[in-house]
Coordinates of N, CA and C in Angstrom, one line a residue:
M1 N 7.2 26.6 -2.2 CA 7.8 25.1 -1.5 C 7.8 23.9 -2.5
T2 N 6.6 23.9 -3.3 CA 6.4 22.9 -4.3 C 8.1 23.1 -5.4
S3 N 8.2 24.1 -5.9 CA 9.3 24.7 -7.0 C 10.5 24.2 -6.2
I4 N 10.8 24.4 -4.8 CA 11.9 24.1 -4.3 C 12.1 22.7 -3.9
L5 N 11.0 21.9 -3.8 CA 11.0 20.5 -3.6 C 11.3 19.8 -4.9
V6 N 10.7 20.4 -6.0 CA 11.2 19.8 -7.4 C 12.8 19.8 -7.6
C7 N 13.2 21.0 -7.3 CA 14.7 21.2 -7.9 C 15.5 20.3 -6.9
V8 N 15.1 20.4 -5.6 CA 16.0 19.8 -4.8 C 16.1 18.2 -5.0
C9 N 14.9 17.4 -5.4 CA 15.0 16.3 -5.8 C 15.8 15.9 -7.0
V10 N 15.5 16.8 -8.0 CA 16.5 16.6 -9.4 C 17.8 16.9 -8.9
S11 N 18.4 17.9 -8.3 CA 19.7 18.0 -7.9 C 20.4 17.0 -7.3
G12 N 19.5 16.5 -6.3 CA 20.2 15.4 -5.3 C 20.3 14.2 -6.0
L13 N 19.0 13.8 -6.7 CA 19.1 12.5 -7.3 C 19.9 12.5 -8.5
L14 N 20.2 13.4 -9.3 CA 20.8 13.2 -10.6 C 22.3 13.2 -10.2
K15 N 22.7 13.7 -9.0 CA 24.1 13.6 -8.6 C 24.1 12.3 -8.2
A16 N 23.2 11.8 -7.5 CA 23.3 10.3 -7.1 C 23.6 9.3 -8.0
A17 N 22.7 9.4 -9.1 CA 22.8 8.8 -10.3 C 23.9 8.6 -10.9
I18 N 24.5 9.8 -11.1 CA 25.8 10.1 -11.7 C 26.8 9.2 -10.9
R19 N 26.7 9.2 -10.0 CA 27.9 9.0 -9.0 C 27.9 7.3 -8.6
D20 N 26.7 6.9 -8.8 CA 26.5 5.5 -8.4 C 27.1 4.5 -9.3
P21 N 27.9 3.3 -8.9 CA 28.8 2.4 -9.7 C 27.7 1.8 -10.7
D22 N 26.4 1.5 -10.6 CA 25.7 0.7 -11.2 C 25.0 1.5 -12.2
P23 N 24.1 1.0 -13.1 CA 23.3 1.6 -14.0 C 22.2 2.1 -13.7
V24 N 21.9 3.7 -13.8 CA 20.7 4.2 -13.3 C 20.2 4.6 -14.3
V25 N 18.5 4.4 -14.3 CA 17.7 5.3 -15.1 C 17.2 6.5 -14.5
F26 N 17.6 7.5 -15.2 CA 17.1 8.8 -14.6 C 16.0 9.4 -15.4
L27 N 14.3 9.5 -14.8 CA 13.6 10.1 -15.5 C 13.2 11.3 -15.3
E28 N 12.6 12.5 -16.0 CA 12.6 13.5 -16.3 C 11.1 13.8 -16.6
D29 N 10.7 14.9 -16.0 CA 9.0 15.2 -16.4 C 8.9 16.4 -17.2
E30 N 8.5 15.9 -18.6 CA 8.8 17.1 -19.9 C 8.1 18.2 -19.5
I31 N 6.9 18.1 -18.7 CA 6.1 19.1 -18.2 C 6.8 20.3 -17.7
V32 N 7.8 19.9 -17.1 CA 8.4 21.1 -16.4 C 9.6 21.6 -16.9
Y33 N 9.8 21.3 -18.1 CA 11.1 21.7 -18.9 C 10.5 23.1 -19.3
G34 N 11.7 23.9 -19.4 CA 11.8 25.5 -19.7 C 11.0 26.4 -18.3
V35 N 10.6 25.6 -17.4 CA 9.7 26.1 -16.0 C 10.9 26.7 -15.1
P36 N 11.2 27.9 -14.9 CA 12.3 28.4 -13.9 C 11.9 28.2 -12.6
F37 N 12.7 27.4 -11.7 CA 12.6 27.0 -10.2 C 13.8 27.9 -9.5
P38 N 13.6 28.2 -8.3 CA 14.4 28.6 -7.3 C 15.2 27.7 -6.6
M39 N 16.1 27.7 -6.4 CA 17.3 26.7 -5.8 C 17.7 27.2 -4.2
S40 N 17.7 26.1 -3.7 CA 18.2 26.4 -2.4 C 19.9 26.2 -2.2
D41 N 20.1 26.9 -1.2 CA 21.5 26.7 -1.1 C 22.0 25.3 -0.9
E42 N 21.4 24.7 0.1 CA 21.8 23.3 0.0 C 21.8 22.5 -1.0
A43 N 20.9 22.9 -2.0 CA 20.6 21.7 -3.3 C 21.8 22.3 -4.3
M44 N 22.3 23.6 -4.2 CA 23.6 24.0 -4.9 C 24.8 23.6 -4.6
S45 N 25.0 23.1 -3.4 CA 26.3 22.5 -3.0 C 26.8 21.2 -4.0
P46 N 27.7 21.2 -4.2 CA 28.4 20.2 -4.9 C 28.2 18.6 -4.2
D47 N 28.2 18.8 -2.9 CA 28.0 17.4 -1.9 C 26.6 17.3 -1.7
F48 N 25.6 17.9 -2.0 CA 24.3 17.6 -2.0 C 23.9 16.5 -2.7
V49 N 23.8 15.3 -2.2 CA 23.2 14.1 -2.8 C 21.8 13.3 -1.7
L50 N 20.9 13.1 -2.6 CA 19.9 12.5 -2.0 C 20.1 10.8 -2.1
P51 N 19.7 10.0 -1.1 CA 20.1 8.8 -1.5 C 18.7 8.1 -2.4
I52 N 19.1 7.1 -3.3 CA 18.4 6.4 -4.0 C 17.8 5.3 -3.5
G53 N 16.4 5.1 -3.4 CA 15.7 4.3 -2.8 C 15.1 4.3 -1.5
K54 N 15.1 5.8 -1.0 CA 14.3 6.3 0.0 C 13.5 7.5 -0.4
A55 N 12.4 7.1 0.1 CA 11.4 8.0 0.0 C 11.5 9.2 1.0
K56 N 10.5 10.1 0.7 CA 10.4 11.2 1.9 C 9.1 11.6 2.1
V57 N 8.5 11.9 3.5 CA 7.1 12.4 3.7 C 7.4 13.7 3.8
E58 N 6.6 14.2 2.9 CA 6.6 15.7 2.4 C 5.7 16.4 3.4
R59 N 4.8 15.5 3.8 CA 3.8 16.1 4.8 C 2.9 15.1 5.5
A60 N 3.1 15.5 6.9 CA 2.6 14.4 7.9 C 1.1 14.5 8.1
G61 N 0.5 13.4 8.3 CA -0.9 13.5 8.7 C -1.2 12.2 8.9
D62 N -2.7 12.4 9.6 CA -3.2 10.9 10.3 C -4.4 10.2 9.7
H63 N -5.1 10.9 8.9 CA -6.2 10.3 8.1 C -6.1 9.5 7.1
I64 N -5.1 9.8 6.0 CA -4.9 9.0 4.9 C -3.3 9.2 4.3
T65 N -2.9 8.2 3.5 CA -1.5 8.5 2.9 C -1.9 8.5 1.7
I66 N -1.0 9.6 0.8 CA -0.8 9.7 -0.5 C 0.4 9.6 -0.9
V67 N 0.8 8.7 -2.0 CA 2.0 8.5 -2.2 C 2.1 8.6 -3.5
C68 N 3.1 9.4 -4.2 CA 3.4 10.0 -5.3 C 4.5 10.1 -5.8
A69 N 5.0 10.6 -6.7 CA 6.5 11.0 -7.3 C 6.4 11.6 -8.7
G70 N 7.4 12.8 -8.6 CA 7.7 13.6 -9.5 C 6.8 14.6 -9.7
K71 N 6.1 15.1 -10.5 CA 5.1 16.4 -10.6 C 3.8 16.0 -9.9
A72 N 3.7 14.8 -10.0 CA 2.3 14.4 -9.2 C 2.5 14.8 -7.7
T73 N 3.7 15.1 -7.1 CA 3.6 15.2 -5.8 C 3.4 16.9 -5.5
H74 N 3.5 17.5 -6.6 CA 3.0 18.8 -6.4 C 1.3 18.7 -6.3
T75 N 1.0 17.9 -7.0 CA -0.7 17.8 -7.2 C -1.2 17.4 -5.9
A76 N -0.4 16.2 -5.3 CA -0.8 15.9 -4.1 C -0.7 16.8 -2.8
L77 N 0.2 17.8 -2.8 CA 0.3 18.6 -1.7 C -0.8 19.7 -2.1
E78 N -1.4 20.0 -3.2 CA -2.2 21.2 -3.3 C -3.5 20.7 -2.9
A79 N -3.9 19.3 -3.1 CA -5.0 18.6 -2.6 C -4.8 18.4 -1.3
A80 N -3.5 18.3 -0.6 CA -3.5 18.2 0.7 C -3.9 19.3 1.6
N81 N -3.4 20.4 1.0 CA -3.8 21.9 1.7 C -5.4 22.0 1.4
E82 N -5.9 21.8 0.4 CA -7.3 21.9 0.4 C -8.3 21.1 1.6
L83 N -7.8 20.0 1.3 CA -8.4 18.8 2.5 C -8.1 19.4 3.9
A84 N -7.1 20.0 4.3 CA -6.7 20.5 5.7 C -7.7 21.5 6.0
G85 N -8.1 22.4 5.2 CA -9.2 23.1 5.3 C -10.4 22.4 5.8
K86 N -10.6 21.0 5.3 CA -12.0 20.7 5.8 C -11.8 19.7 7.0
G87 N -10.4 19.8 7.6 CA -10.3 18.7 8.7 C -9.8 17.3 8.6
I88 N -9.1 17.4 7.0 CA -8.8 16.2 6.8 C -7.1 16.0 6.8
E89 N -6.3 15.5 7.4 CA -5.0 15.7 7.3 C -4.3 14.6 6.7
C90 N -3.7 14.9 5.2 CA -2.9 13.9 4.7 C -1.8 13.8 4.7
E91 N -1.2 12.6 4.6 CA 0.3 12.2 4.8 C 0.7 12.1 3.4
V92 N 1.6 13.0 2.7 CA 2.1 12.7 1.5 C 3.5 12.5 1.4
I93 N 3.4 11.3 0.6 CA 5.0 10.5 0.6 C 5.6 10.4 -0.8
N94 N 6.5 11.1 -1.0 CA 7.2 11.4 -2.4 C 8.4 10.2 -2.5
L95 N 7.8 9.3 -3.4 CA 8.8 8.1 -3.5 C 10.3 8.5 -3.9
R96 N 10.7 9.5 -4.9 CA 11.8 10.0 -5.3 C 12.2 8.9 -6.3
S97 N 12.2 7.8 -5.8 CA 12.7 6.6 -6.8 C 11.7 5.6 -7.0
I98 N 11.5 5.1 -8.0 CA 10.6 4.0 -8.1 C 11.3 2.5 -7.9
R99 N 12.3 2.1 -8.5 CA 12.9 1.1 -8.2 C 14.5 1.2 -7.8
P100 N 15.0 1.1 -6.9 CA 14.1 0.2 -5.5 C 13.0 1.2 -5.0
L101 N 12.0 0.9 -4.6 CA 10.8 1.3 -4.1 C 10.9 1.2 -2.6
D102 N 10.5 2.3 -1.8 CA 10.7 2.2 -0.2 C 9.4 2.1 0.2
F103 N 9.1 0.8 0.3 CA 8.0 0.5 0.7 C 7.8 0.2 2.2
E104 N 8.9 0.3 2.8 CA 9.1 0.5 4.2 C 8.1 1.6 4.7
T105 N 8.6 2.9 4.1 CA 8.3 4.3 4.4 C 6.2 3.9 4.3
I106 N 6.1 3.4 3.4 CA 4.7 3.5 3.0 C 4.1 2.3 4.1
A107 N 4.6 1.5 4.3 CA 3.9 0.5 5.3 C 3.8 1.0 6.8
Q108 N 4.6 2.0 7.1 CA 4.7 2.6 8.2 C 3.5 3.8 8.3
S109 N 3.8 4.7 7.1 CA 2.5 5.5 7.3 C 1.3 4.9 7.1
L110 N 0.9 3.8 6.5 CA -0.3 3.1 6.3 C -0.7 2.5 7.8
S111 N 0.1 2.1 8.7 CA -0.1 2.0 10.1 C -0.5 2.8 11.0
K112 N -0.4 4.0 10.3 CA -1.0 5.0 11.3 C -2.3 5.6 10.8
T113 N -2.5 5.5 9.3 CA -3.4 6.3 8.7 C -4.5 5.3 8.5
H114 N -4.1 4.0 8.0 CA -5.2 3.1 7.7 C -5.9 2.9 6.4
H115 N -5.5 4.1 5.6 CA -6.2 4.5 4.3 C -5.2 4.8 3.3
L116 N -5.0 4.5 2.0 CA -4.0 4.7 1.0 C -4.6 4.8 -0.3
I117 N -4.0 6.2 -0.8 CA -4.1 6.4 -2.2 C -3.1 6.4 -2.8
T118 N -2.6 5.9 -4.3 CA -1.7 6.2 -4.9 C -1.9 7.0 -6.2
L119 N -1.0 8.1 -6.4 CA -1.1 9.1 -7.3 C 0.0 9.0 -8.6
E120 N -0.4 9.1 -9.7 CA 0.7 9.2 -10.8 C 0.3 9.3 -11.8
Q121 N 1.0 10.1 -12.7 CA 0.5 10.8 -14.0 C 0.5 9.7 -15.2
G122 N 0.9 8.5 -15.0 CA 1.2 7.5 -16.0 C -0.4 6.6 -16.2
W123 N -0.4 5.5 -17.1 CA -1.6 5.0 -17.3 C -1.9 4.0 -16.2
P124 N -3.2 3.7 -16.0 CA -3.4 2.8 -14.6 C -2.8 1.6 -14.8
Q125 N -2.8 1.0 -16.2 CA -2.3 -0.1 -16.5 C -0.9 -0.7 -16.3
S126 N -0.5 -1.5 -15.3 CA 0.8 -1.9 -15.0 C 1.5 -0.8 -14.5
G127 N 1.1 0.1 -13.8 CA 1.7 1.5 -13.2 C 2.1 1.2 -11.8
V128 N 2.9 2.2 -11.4 CA 3.4 2.3 -10.2 C 2.7 2.0 -8.9
G129 N 1.3 2.7 -9.2 CA 0.1 2.4 -8.0 C -0.3 0.7 -8.3
A130 N -0.3 0.2 -9.4 CA -0.6 -1.1 -9.3 C 0.3 -2.0 -8.4
E131 N 1.6 -1.7 -8.4 CA 2.8 -2.4 -7.8 C 2.5 -2.1 -6.5
I132 N 2.3 -1.0 -6.1 CA 2.4 -0.4 -4.8 C 1.0 -1.5 -4.2
C133 N -0.1 -1.3 -5.1 CA -1.3 -2.2 -4.4 C -1.0 -3.7 -4.1
A134 N -0.1 -4.4 -5.1 CA 0.4 -5.6 -4.9 C 1.1 -5.9 -3.7
R135 N 1.6 -4.9 -3.5 CA 2.8 -5.1 -2.4 C 2.0 -5.2 -1.1
V136 N 1.1 -4.3 -1.0 CA 0.2 -4.3 0.1 C -0.5 -5.5 0.2
M137 N -0.9 -6.0 -0.6 CA -2.0 -7.2 -0.9 C -1.1 -8.5 -0.4
E138 N 0.1 -8.3 -0.5 CA 1.3 -9.4 -0.3 C 1.9 -9.5 1.3
S139 N 1.7 -8.3 2.0 CA 2.3 -8.3 3.3 C 1.5 -7.7 4.1
P140 N 1.9 -8.0 5.3 CA 1.0 -7.8 6.6 C 0.2 -6.0 6.5
S141 N 0.7 -5.3 5.7 CA 0.3 -3.8 5.8 C -1.3 -4.0 5.2
F142 N -1.8 -5.1 4.7 CA -3.0 -5.5 4.0 C -4.2 -5.6 5.4
F143 N -3.6 -6.2 6.2 CA -4.7 -5.8 7.6 C -4.6 -4.4 8.5
E144 N -4.0 -3.5 7.8 CA -3.9 -2.3 8.4 C -4.9 -1.3 7.6
L145 N -5.5 -1.9 6.4 CA -6.7 -1.1 5.7 C -7.8 -1.1 6.5
D146 N -8.4 0.0 6.5 CA -9.8 0.3 6.8 C -10.8 0.3 5.6
A147 N -10.0 0.5 4.4 CA -11.0 0.6 3.2 C -10.0 0.4 1.9
P148 N -10.2 0.0 0.9 CA -9.8 -0.5 -0.4 C -8.7 0.6 -0.7
V149 N -7.5 0.2 -1.2 CA -6.7 1.3 -1.8 C -7.3 1.9 -3.2
W150 N -7.3 3.1 -3.5 CA -7.4 3.8 -4.5 C -6.4 4.5 -5.2
R151 N -6.4 4.0 -6.3 CA -5.4 4.7 -7.5 C -6.0 5.8 -8.5
V152 N -5.0 6.8 -8.3 CA -5.5 8.1 -9.2 C -4.2 8.1 -10.1
T153 N -4.8 8.2 -11.4 CA -3.8 8.1 -12.4 C -4.3 8.9 -13.6
G154 N -3.3 9.0 -15.0 CA -3.7 9.8 -15.8 C -5.0 8.8 -16.6
A155 N -5.3 9.5 -17.5 CA -6.4 8.8 -18.4 C -5.9 7.6 -19.4
D156 N -6.6 6.6 -19.2 CA -6.2 5.2 -20.3 C -6.3 5.9 -21.7
V157 N -5.5 6.8 -22.1 CA -5.6 7.2 -23.4 C -4.4 7.8 -24.0
P158 N -4.1 7.7 -25.3 CA -2.7 8.2 -25.8 C -2.8 9.8 -25.2
M159 N -1.4 10.1 -24.9 CA -1.1 11.3 -24.4 C -1.2 12.5 -25.4
P160 N -2.1 13.5 -25.1 CA -2.6 14.4 -26.2 C -1.4 15.2 -26.2
Y161 N -1.2 16.0 -27.4 CA -0.2 17.1 -27.4 C -0.9 18.5 -26.9
A162 N -2.1 18.8 -27.5 CA -2.5 20.0 -26.9 C -2.6 20.0 -25.6
R163 N -2.5 21.5 -25.1 CA -2.2 21.7 -23.6 C -3.5 21.6 -22.9
S164 N -4.6 22.0 -23.7 CA -6.0 21.8 -23.0 C -6.5 20.5 -22.7
L165 N -6.0 19.6 -23.5 CA -6.4 18.2 -23.6 C -5.2 17.4 -22.6
E166 N -4.2 18.0 -22.6 CA -3.1 17.3 -21.7 C -3.7 17.3 -20.4
A167 N -4.4 18.5 -19.9 CA -4.6 18.9 -18.6 C -5.7 18.0 -18.1
L168 N -6.6 17.6 -19.3 CA -7.6 16.5 -19.0 C -7.2 15.2 -19.0
A169 N -6.1 14.9 -19.3 CA -5.5 13.7 -19.5 C -4.9 13.4 -18.2
L170 N -4.2 14.3 -17.5 CA -3.3 14.1 -16.3 C -4.5 14.3 -15.2
P171 N -4.0 13.6 -13.8 CA -4.9 13.6 -12.6 C -4.6 15.3 -12.2
Q172 N -5.9 15.9 -11.7 CA -5.8 17.4 -11.1 C -6.1 17.1 -9.6
R173 N -5.7 18.3 -8.8 CA -6.1 18.4 -7.7 C -7.5 17.9 -7.2
G174 N -8.5 18.2 -8.0 CA -9.8 17.8 -7.8 C -10.2 16.5 -7.7
D175 N -9.3 15.5 -8.7 CA -9.5 14.2 -8.6 C -8.7 13.5 -7.2
V176 N -7.7 14.2 -6.9 CA -7.5 13.6 -5.7 C -8.2 13.8 -4.2
V177 N -8.8 15.0 -4.3 CA -9.8 15.1 -3.4 C -10.8 14.6 -3.3
A178 N -11.4 14.3 -4.4 CA -12.5 13.1 -4.7 C -12.3 11.7 -4.6
A179 N -11.1 11.5 -4.5 CA -10.7 10.1 -4.1 C -10.5 10.0 -2.6
V180 N -10.0 11.0 -2.1 CA -10.0 10.9 -0.8 C -11.4 10.8 -0.1
A181 N -12.3 11.6 -0.5 CA -13.9 11.3 0.0 C -14.3 10.2 0.0
A182 N -13.8 9.4 -1.3 CA -14.6 8.2 -1.5 C -13.9 7.2 -0.6
V183 N -12.4 7.4 -0.5 CA -11.9 6.3 0.3 C -12.4 6.2 1.7
L184 N -12.3 7.6 2.5 CA -12.7 7.6 3.6 C -14.4 7.4 4.1
G185 N -15.1 7.7 2.8 CA -16.6 7.1 2.9 C -16.8 6.2 3.0
N186 N -15.9 5.2 2.7 CA -15.9 3.9 2.4 C -15.3 2.9 3.6
R187 N -14.9 3.6 4.7 CA -13.9 3.1 5.6 C -15.1 2.4 6.4
Y188 N -14.5 1.6 7.4 CA -15.1 0.9 8.8 C -14.1 1.1 9.7
T189 N -14.7 1.1 11.0 CA -13.6 1.7 11.7 C -12.7 0.7 12.6
H190 N -11.7 0.9 13.0 CA -10.5 0.2 13.4 C -11.4 -0.6 14.6
T191 N -12.3 -0.3 15.4 CA -13.0 -1.2 16.5 C -13.6 -2.5 15.6
E192 N -14.2 -2.2 14.9 CA -15.1 -3.0 14.0 C -14.1 -4.0 13.2
R193 N -13.0 -3.6 12.8 CA -12.1 -4.3 12.1 C -11.5 -5.4 13.3
E194 N -11.1 -4.7 14.4 CA -10.9 -5.7 15.6 C -12.0 -6.8 15.9
R195 N -13.1 -6.3 15.8 CA -14.2 -7.3 16.2 C -14.3 -8.3 15.0
E196 N -14.2 -8.0 13.7 CA -14.6 -9.0 12.8 C -13.1 -10.0 12.8
K197 N -11.9 -9.6 13.2 CA -10.8 -10.3 13.6 C -11.2 -11.2 14.6
N198 N -11.7 -10.9 15.7 CA -12.0 -11.9 16.9 C -13.0 -12.8 16.2
D199 N -13.9 -12.4 15.7 CA -15.0 -13.3 15.1 C -14.6 -14.5 14.0
I200 N -13.7 -14.0 13.2 CA -13.2 -14.9 12.5 C -12.1 -15.9 13.3
E201 N -11.3 -15.5 14.4 CA -10.4 -16.3 15.3 C -11.6 -17.4 16.0
H202 N -12.6 -16.7 16.6 CA -13.5 -17.5 17.1 C -14.0 -18.9 16.1
A203 N -14.3 -18.2 15.0 CA -14.8 -19.3 14.1 C -14.0 -20.5 13.8
I204 N -12.4 -19.7 13.6 CA -11.6 -21.1 13.2 C -11.2 -21.9 14.4
Y205 N -11.2 -21.4 15.7 CA -11.2 -22.1 17.0 C -12.1 -23.1 17.2
T206 N -13.4 -22.8 16.9 CA -14.7 -23.6 16.8 C -14.3 -24.8 15.9
L207 N -14.0 -24.3 14.6 CA -14.0 -25.5 13.9 C -12.7 -26.7 14.2
Y208 N -11.9 -25.9 14.7 CA -10.9 -26.9 15.1 C -11.2 -27.6 16.0
I209 N -12.0 -27.4 17.3 CA -12.5 -28.1 18.1 C -13.6 -29.3 17.4
L210 N -14.7 -28.8 16.4 CA -15.4 -29.9 16.0 C -14.4 -30.8 15.1
V211 N -13.3 -30.4 14.3 CA -12.5 -31.4 13.5 C -11.6 -32.2 14.6
K212 N -11.2 -31.7 15.7 CA -10.5 -32.7 16.8 C -11.6 -33.6 17.3
F213 N -12.8 -33.1 17.7 CA -13.8 -33.9 18.4 C -14.2 -35.0 17.5
T214 N -14.3 -34.9 16.3 CA -14.6 -35.8 15.2 C -13.9 -37.0 14.9
K215 N -12.5 -36.4 14.9 CA -11.4 -37.5 14.9 C -11.3 -38.2 16.4
D216 N -11.3 -37.8 17.3 CA -11.1 -38.2 18.8 C -12.4 -39.6 18.8
Q217 N -13.7 -39.1 17.9 CA -14.6 -40.1 18.0 C -14.4 -41.3 17.0
R218 N -14.0 -40.9 15.8 CA -13.4 -42.3 14.8 C -12.5 -42.8 15.3
H219 N -11.5 -42.3 16.2 CA -10.4 -43.0 17.1 C -11.3 -44.2 17.9
T220 N -12.1 -43.5 18.6 CA -12.7 -44.3 19.7 C -13.7 -45.5 19.1
C221 N -14.6 -45.1 18.0 CA -15.0 -46.2 17.4 C -14.4 -47.3 16.9
T222 N -12.8 -46.9 16.2 CA -12.1 -47.8 15.6 C -11.7 -48.8 16.7
L223 N -11.1 -48.2 17.9 CA -10.6 -48.9 18.8 C -11.7 -49.8 19.4
T224 N -13.1 -49.5 19.7 CA -14.2 -50.4 20.1 C -14.3 -51.7 19.0
H225 N -14.1 -51.4 17.9 CA -14.3 -52.4 16.8 C -13.2 -53.3 16.8
M226 N -11.9 -52.6 17.0 CA -11.1 -53.8 17.2 C -11.0 -54.5 18.3
H227 N -11.4 -53.9 19.5 CA -11.4 -54.8 20.6 C -12.4 -55.8 20.7
T228 N -13.7 -55.7 20.0 CA -14.9 -56.4 19.5 C -14.4 -57.5 18.5
H229 N -13.9 -57.2 17.4 CA -13.3 -58.3 16.8 C -12.3 -59.1 17.4
T230 N -11.2 -58.7 18.3 CA -10.3 -59.5 18.8 C -11.0 -60.5 19.8
H231 N -11.9 -59.7 20.7 CA -12.8 -60.7 21.5 C -13.5 -61.8 20.8
R232 N -14.1 -61.6 19.9 CA -14.8 -62.6 19.1 C -14.0 -63.7 18.7
E233 N -12.8 -63.6 18.1 CA -11.8 -64.2 17.8 C -11.3 -65.1 18.8
R234 N -10.9 -64.4 19.8 CA -10.6 -65.6 21.1 C -11.8 -66.4 21.4
Y235 N -13.0 -65.8 21.3 CA -14.2 -67.0 21.7 C -14.4 -67.7 20.9
R236 N -13.9 -67.4 19.2 CA -14.3 -68.9 18.5 C -13.2 -69.8 18.7
T237 N -11.8 -69.1 19.2 CA -10.8 -70.2 19.4 C -10.8 -70.9 20.8

């Protein structure tokens, strides 16, 4: 399943990049160089092209959303299969392209799961996960969160060449499983979030009434002062 997934993405997106009239940067994962993959009949067709900027939901789920791209999708699906055995259904989104970024698909999934994890093999500083977190914070999707967004990335070290060290520097299935447990363990229910929202709205309304009442009182005092001052002037006259 995962092997076919990688081939389909490479075949469809590479042809889309070649045929696109604008410049396109096509990124390949060196780790999968020299690894044979089966190809589906659909992907072998010369007319098979995937749209640039459109993500794909590789696995549907209701509890948490995992957003990834490239080989990290394989890691996410492995973790999702393991978590499914524990009763946790993960929705895995394969971005397929980084820019343009299909944030609409992420937002739709987040409105259903209310939990989000980003998974990438790059460094945490200025990564794709950081960009997704920023977009969530700057959009109405922020109010869908029941827990903070969690980034799973590569280690913040120079990428080692040795195979054993390379495995330690890249996120593994266990890292994703641990991140899911951490996010779901820090959650608070949708009902509590609605109650908190109502409390905030009530506090804002109360503050509005107090401010309005204070302004009305000041206005009344000002009018009374003006009336008294006018009456005195007339009396002196």
